[in-house]
């Protein structure tokens, strides 16, 4: 079928009262951004629906992109015909025949915003239902839970027919919750935490700590590749890389082994606080899940959160690893995450970190290092880049390695 339009139903935002305009405008912007490379297509966001006129752009490609845009409950590819019942009959019959299987049931569901059209919704349901019964052999009408619902919308600019409802990504439009900073490692959990934050409307920037030469270029490329996958949900993301080598070396030298990890994390959190404030973010996101590893106990959180007053949000805090993995597989980050490039934390991890560090000790061990100087040099070494969906960092890296060999 040659679809002419996609009709988009909003998610939760329909109920958001006076913020509604803001939500609809953001969704409109995000949809335009997601579809920017289909030049002839037109997006029109109304109060309760969004209409995307395809103008001959390929429906299947547009549908795949729309599935990733947060704030969309579901959508229906549809065909526009003139306000003429014969055209409605012919198109609906063709639509029904295209998907008919023996024993199938259907009903017609009509909405009308053009109240001057000569037939009302009940008349249209009856007339069109009759024509379909006459023309599609073996089909039956069923009011409750039919296999197919033929939806008819009579609008001023034509009559729109659709029979398919495709599930959207749900959530809230990215940007409506403000800006947040994700601590993105190369692991399984933090990309999932980032996805879940973006799903609730956060415009997420990705912050990655790396420690050359202890961590490879490959590990950095992997974090960028994960950022590129997450960028599919917002059109593009900022990637902020912070050099962490000097800090880790100094901590390793001066802090007792049991507190290495806690003090490292405090420094990471201090840097997150500085970067977040500098870039006007409102919260720090990470991939911690309670009890999963030593640093993810409540005592550890007390000792680490101590250095910031910003909210530290942990979308996967209560999830089991298997639940996190399931989401990682769905959003296509899992296979990347399990690639074996070590990140900075694993390399400097002590064999037996304290699972219940004391706050006063964490503070006093931290005093043994030059917090201010170390932070300043790390902040001076920050690099920021823009990452888009579909970019390939892993293979670009492979080429560099191949050249070296
Ligand atoms: P993940 O699977 O996200 O790596 P994890 O279970 O390995 O998590 P940790 O290594 O304790 O847990 O890290 C906890 C969180 O700290 C991560 O989820 C991430 O948000 C953050 N983090 C760890 N390493 C880095 C890094 N190199 N750069 C940025 N953030 C990091
Ligand atoms: Mg990790």
PDB file of N, CA and C in Angstrom, residues 17 35 70 74 103 117 119 143 174 189-190 197 213 231 245 267 311-312 334 349 355 392-393 402:
ATOM      1  N   UNK A  17      -1.705  19.044  31.132  1.00  0.00           N
ATOM      2  CA  UNK A  17      -2.293  20.359  31.364  1.00  0.00           C
ATOM      3  C   UNK A  17      -1.565  21.487  30.680  1.00  0.00           C
ATOM      4  N   UNK A  35      13.751  12.895  11.420  1.00  0.00           N
ATOM      5  CA  UNK A  35      13.397  12.646  10.013  1.00  0.00           C
ATOM      6  C   UNK A  35      14.037  13.679   9.082  1.00  0.00           C
ATOM      7  N   UNK A  70      10.883   9.283  21.777  1.00  0.00           N
ATOM      8  CA  UNK A  70      10.125   9.264  23.033  1.00  0.00           C
ATOM      9  C   UNK A  70       9.000  10.295  23.014  1.00  0.00           C
ATOM     10  N   UNK A  74       1.679   5.620  20.075  1.00  0.00           N
ATOM     11  CA  UNK A  74       1.628   4.735  18.912  1.00  0.00           C
ATOM     12  C   UNK A  74       1.322   5.565  17.676  1.00  0.00           C
ATOM     13  N   UNK A 103     -11.028 -16.549   8.131  1.00  0.00           N
ATOM     14  CA  UNK A 103     -11.538 -16.501   9.498  1.00  0.00           C
ATOM     15  C   UNK A 103     -11.379 -15.139  10.160  1.00  0.00           C
ATOM     16  N   UNK A 117     -19.457  17.167   6.490  1.00  0.00           N
ATOM     17  CA  UNK A 117     -19.471  16.045   5.548  1.00  0.00           C
ATOM     18  C   UNK A 117     -20.857  15.410   5.562  1.00  0.00           C
ATOM     19  N   UNK A 119     -22.195  12.480   5.523  1.00  0.00           N
ATOM     20  CA  UNK A 119     -22.579  11.333   6.368  1.00  0.00           C
ATOM     21  C   UNK A 119     -21.974  11.474   7.751  1.00  0.00           C
ATOM     22  N   UNK A 143     -17.542  -6.748  16.819  1.00  0.00           N
ATOM     23  CA  UNK A 143     -17.384  -5.463  17.505  1.00  0.00           C
ATOM     24  C   UNK A 143     -16.317  -5.529  18.595  1.00  0.00           C
ATOM     25  N   UNK A 174      12.378  13.978  24.569  1.00  0.00           N
ATOM     26  CA  UNK A 174      13.707  14.341  25.060  1.00  0.00           C
ATOM     27  C   UNK A 174      13.837  15.867  25.087  1.00  0.00           C
ATOM     28  N   UNK A 189      25.528  -1.505  32.368  1.00  0.00           N
ATOM     29  CA  UNK A 189      24.510  -0.789  33.138  1.00  0.00           C
ATOM     30  C   UNK A 189      24.333   0.679  32.762  1.00  0.00           C
ATOM     31  N   UNK A 190      25.450   1.388  32.580  1.00  0.00           N
ATOM     32  CA  UNK A 190      25.290   2.830  32.374  1.00  0.00           C
ATOM     33  C   UNK A 190      24.574   3.189  31.059  1.00  0.00           C
ATOM     34  N   UNK A 197      16.840   7.414  31.431  1.00  0.00           N
ATOM     35  CA  UNK A 197      16.744   8.844  31.715  1.00  0.00           C
ATOM     36  C   UNK A 197      16.229   9.617  30.504  1.00  0.00           C
ATOM     37  N   UNK A 213      47.884   5.619  29.482  1.00  0.00           N
ATOM     38  CA  UNK A 213      47.926   4.469  28.564  1.00  0.00           C
ATOM     39  C   UNK A 213      47.356   3.190  29.188  1.00  0.00           C
ATOM     40  N   UNK A 231      22.369   7.921  20.880  1.00  0.00           N
ATOM     41  CA  UNK A 231      21.992   9.118  20.123  1.00  0.00           C
ATOM     42  C   UNK A 231      20.784   8.867  19.213  1.00  0.00           C
ATOM     43  N   UNK A 245      43.940   9.688  34.270  1.00  0.00           N
ATOM     44  CA  UNK A 245      45.151   8.939  34.592  1.00  0.00           C
ATOM     45  C   UNK A 245      45.895   9.499  35.810  1.00  0.00           C
ATOM     46  N   UNK A 267      36.488  11.493  43.487  1.00  0.00           N
ATOM     47  CA  UNK A 267      37.063  12.422  42.514  1.00  0.00           C
ATOM     48  C   UNK A 267      36.250  12.460  41.221  1.00  0.00           C
ATOM     49  N   UNK A 311      21.444  16.266  42.503  1.00  0.00           N
ATOM     50  CA  UNK A 311      20.816  14.939  42.559  1.00  0.00           C
ATOM     51  C   UNK A 311      21.651  13.932  41.760  1.00  0.00           C
ATOM     52  N   UNK A 312      21.880  12.770  42.357  1.00  0.00           N
ATOM     53  CA  UNK A 312      22.538  11.686  41.619  1.00  0.00           C
ATOM     54  C   UNK A 312      21.455  10.646  41.364  1.00  0.00           C
ATOM     55  N   UNK A 334      23.898  -4.166  24.265  1.00  0.00           N
ATOM     56  CA  UNK A 334      24.465  -5.310  24.983  1.00  0.00           C
ATOM     57  C   UNK A 334      25.716  -5.878  24.310  1.00  0.00           C
ATOM     58  N   UNK A 349      41.236  -1.135  40.064  1.00  0.00           N
ATOM     59  CA  UNK A 349      40.407  -1.671  41.143  1.00  0.00           C
ATOM     60  C   UNK A 349      41.264  -2.484  42.107  1.00  0.00           C
ATOM     61  N   UNK A 355      33.496  -2.592  51.248  1.00  0.00           N
ATOM     62  CA  UNK A 355      32.091  -2.508  50.843  1.00  0.00           C
ATOM     63  C   UNK A 355      31.325  -1.547  51.741  1.00  0.00           C
ATOM     64  N   UNK A 392      30.458   5.155  13.100  1.00  0.00           N
ATOM     65  CA  UNK A 392      31.182   3.923  13.383  1.00  0.00           C
ATOM     66  C   UNK A 392      32.544   4.236  13.991  1.00  0.00           C
ATOM     67  N   UNK A 393      32.666   4.057  15.286  1.00  0.00           N
ATOM     68  CA  UNK A 393      33.937   4.330  15.966  1.00  0.00           C
ATOM     69  C   UNK A 393      34.806   3.089  16.096  1.00  0.00           C
ATOM     70  N   UNK A 402      45.177  -1.608  12.181  1.00  0.00           N
ATOM     71  CA  UNK A 402      45.674  -2.335  11.016  1.00  0.00           C
ATOM     72  C   UNK A 402      46.871  -1.602  10.412  1.00  0.00           C
TER      73      UNK A 402
END
